[in-house]
PDB file of C-alpha atoms in Angstrom:
ATOM      1  CA  MET A   1      41.349 107.833 126.810  1.00  0.00           C
ATOM      2  CA  LEU A   2      42.461 104.584 125.159  1.00  0.00           C
ATOM      3  CA  LYS A   3      46.146 104.437 124.211  1.00  0.00           C
ATOM      4  CA  VAL A   4      47.080 102.318 121.222  1.00  0.00           C
ATOM      5  CA  ASN A   5      50.582 100.992 120.620  1.00  0.00           C
ATOM      6  CA  PRO A   6      51.058 101.637 116.872  1.00  0.00           C
ATOM      7  CA  ASN A   7      53.658  98.867 116.494  1.00  0.00           C
ATOM      8  CA  LYS A   8      51.322  96.294 118.022  1.00  0.00           C
ATOM      9  CA  LEU A   9      48.468  97.556 115.853  1.00  0.00           C
ATOM     10  CA  ILE A  10      50.600  97.115 112.708  1.00  0.00           C
ATOM     11  CA  ASP A  11      51.579  93.627 113.848  1.00  0.00           C
ATOM     12  CA  GLN A  12      47.960  92.650 114.505  1.00  0.00           C
ATOM     13  CA  LEU A  13      46.751  93.973 111.147  1.00  0.00           C
ATOM     14  CA  ILE A  14      49.610  93.105 108.798  1.00  0.00           C
ATOM     15  CA  HIS A  15      51.087  89.850 110.149  1.00  0.00           C
ATOM     16  CA  PRO A  16      48.047  87.641 109.392  1.00  0.00           C
ATOM     17  CA  ILE A  17      48.038  88.925 105.804  1.00  0.00           C
ATOM     18  CA  ALA A  18      51.822  88.656 105.453  1.00  0.00           C
ATOM     19  CA  ARG A  19      51.768  85.016 106.540  1.00  0.00           C
ATOM     20  CA  LYS A  20      49.620  84.329 103.472  1.00  0.00           C
ATOM     21  CA  ASP A  21      51.428  86.722 101.123  1.00  0.00           C
ATOM     22  CA  PRO A  22      55.076  87.369 102.088  1.00  0.00           C
ATOM     23  CA  ARG A  23      55.174  90.586 100.055  1.00  0.00           C
ATOM     24  CA  PHE A  24      53.280  92.238 102.907  1.00  0.00           C
ATOM     25  CA  TRP A  25      56.369  91.900 105.117  1.00  0.00           C
ATOM     26  CA  LEU A  26      57.765  94.847 103.138  1.00  0.00           C
ATOM     27  CA  LEU A  27      54.736  96.933 104.086  1.00  0.00           C
ATOM     28  CA  ASP A  28      55.137  95.847 107.701  1.00  0.00           C
ATOM     29  CA  PHE A  29      58.802  96.896 107.656  1.00  0.00           C
ATOM     30  CA  GLY A  30      58.021 100.249 106.027  1.00  0.00           C
ATOM     31  CA  LEU A  31      55.296 101.083 108.532  1.00  0.00           C
ATOM     32  CA  HIS A  32      57.539 100.206 111.470  1.00  0.00           C
ATOM     33  CA  CYS A  33      60.289 102.435 110.010  1.00  0.00           C
ATOM     34  CA  LEU A  34      57.845 105.334 109.751  1.00  0.00           C
ATOM     35  CA  ILE A  35      56.724 104.937 113.344  1.00  0.00           C
ATOM     36  CA  GLU A  36      60.119 104.296 114.918  1.00  0.00           C
ATOM     37  CA  ARG A  37      61.993 106.888 112.836  1.00  0.00           C
ATOM     38  CA  ASN A  38      65.200 104.978 113.425  1.00  0.00           C
ATOM     39  CA  VAL A  39      66.240 103.112 110.304  1.00  0.00           C
ATOM     40  CA  ARG A  40      69.228 101.408 111.945  1.00  0.00           C
ATOM     41  CA  GLN A  41      67.049 100.054 114.755  1.00  0.00           C
ATOM     42  CA  SER A  42      64.311  99.038 112.305  1.00  0.00           C
ATOM     43  CA  LEU A  43      66.842  97.235 110.089  1.00  0.00           C
ATOM     44  CA  GLY A  44      68.190  95.348 113.100  1.00  0.00           C
ATOM     45  CA  LYS A  45      64.714  94.265 114.132  1.00  0.00           C
ATOM     46  CA  ALA A  46      63.861  93.370 110.534  1.00  0.00           C
ATOM     47  CA  ALA A  47      66.942  91.175 110.148  1.00  0.00           C
ATOM     48  CA  LYS A  48      66.107  89.363 113.372  1.00  0.00           C
ATOM     49  CA  TYR A  49      62.415  88.941 112.601  1.00  0.00           C
ATOM     50  CA  TYR A  50      62.288  88.603 108.815  1.00  0.00           C
ATOM     51  CA  GLY A  51      65.565  86.732 108.320  1.00  0.00           C
ATOM     52  CA  PRO A  52      64.168  83.298 109.206  1.00  0.00           C
ATOM     53  CA  LYS A  53      60.985  83.951 107.190  1.00  0.00           C
ATOM     54  CA  ILE A  54      62.976  84.977 104.126  1.00  0.00           C
ATOM     55  CA  GLY A  55      65.242  81.950 104.541  1.00  0.00           C
ATOM     56  CA  GLU A  56      62.222  79.661 104.776  1.00  0.00           C
ATOM     57  CA  GLU A  57      60.656  81.118 101.627  1.00  0.00           C
ATOM     58  CA  LEU A  58      63.954  80.853  99.735  1.00  0.00           C
ATOM     59  CA  ALA A  59      64.356  77.239 100.824  1.00  0.00           C
ATOM     60  CA  LYS A  60      60.846  76.431  99.546  1.00  0.00           C
ATOM     61  CA  GLU A  61      61.537  78.059  96.178  1.00  0.00           C
ATOM     62  CA  ILE A  62      64.922  76.345  95.810  1.00  0.00           C
ATOM     63  CA  GLY A  63      63.300  73.017  96.715  1.00  0.00           C
ATOM     64  CA  LYS A  64      60.619  73.502  94.044  1.00  0.00           C
ATOM     65  CA  HIS A  65      63.258  74.371  91.461  1.00  0.00           C
ATOM     66  CA  LEU A  66      65.412  71.354  92.355  1.00  0.00           C
ATOM     67  CA  ASN A  67      62.380  69.051  92.098  1.00  0.00           C
ATOM     68  CA  THR A  68      61.602  70.435  88.635  1.00  0.00           C
ATOM     69  CA  VAL A  69      65.196  69.927  87.510  1.00  0.00           C
ATOM     70  CA  ALA A  70      65.248  66.388  88.931  1.00  0.00           C
ATOM     71  CA  GLU A  71      61.988  65.501  87.159  1.00  0.00           C
ATOM     72  CA  LYS A  72      63.286  66.811  83.821  1.00  0.00           C
ATOM     73  CA  TYR A  73      66.541  64.919  84.309  1.00  0.00           C
ATOM     74  CA  GLN A  74      64.657  61.717  85.122  1.00  0.00           C
ATOM     75  CA  ARG A  75      62.338  62.053  82.090  1.00  0.00           C
ATOM     76  CA  HIS A  76      65.322  62.662  79.824  1.00  0.00           C
ATOM     77  CA  HIS A  77      67.152  59.578  81.102  1.00  0.00           C
ATOM     78  CA  ASP A  78      64.011  57.441  80.910  1.00  0.00           C
ATOM     79  CA  LYS A  79      63.894  58.187  77.161  1.00  0.00           C
ATOM     80  CA  VAL A  80      67.555  57.324  76.600  1.00  0.00           C
TER      81      VAL A  80
END
C-alpha cells in the first residue's frame, strides 16, 4: 500500500498556488494545523516559513505606496 505524507501533499498542492496568490498561505497554515493538531508547533513553523514571505509582500506594498506618494509630491511641486 502507498503511504502519503499529508504535509508534503499539502505543500505540493498549495504552495504553487500560494506563490501566485499569497492568500492561499492561510489555507496552507490551516491545513497543516488540522493535520499536526499542535497549534504551538504549527505557529512556530508558520513564523519561520511565512515570516519572510509576509515581510517581502509588505515591503512590495510599502514600496508601491511610497512611489505613489513621491509621484504625487513631484507633480504638485512641478505645478508650483
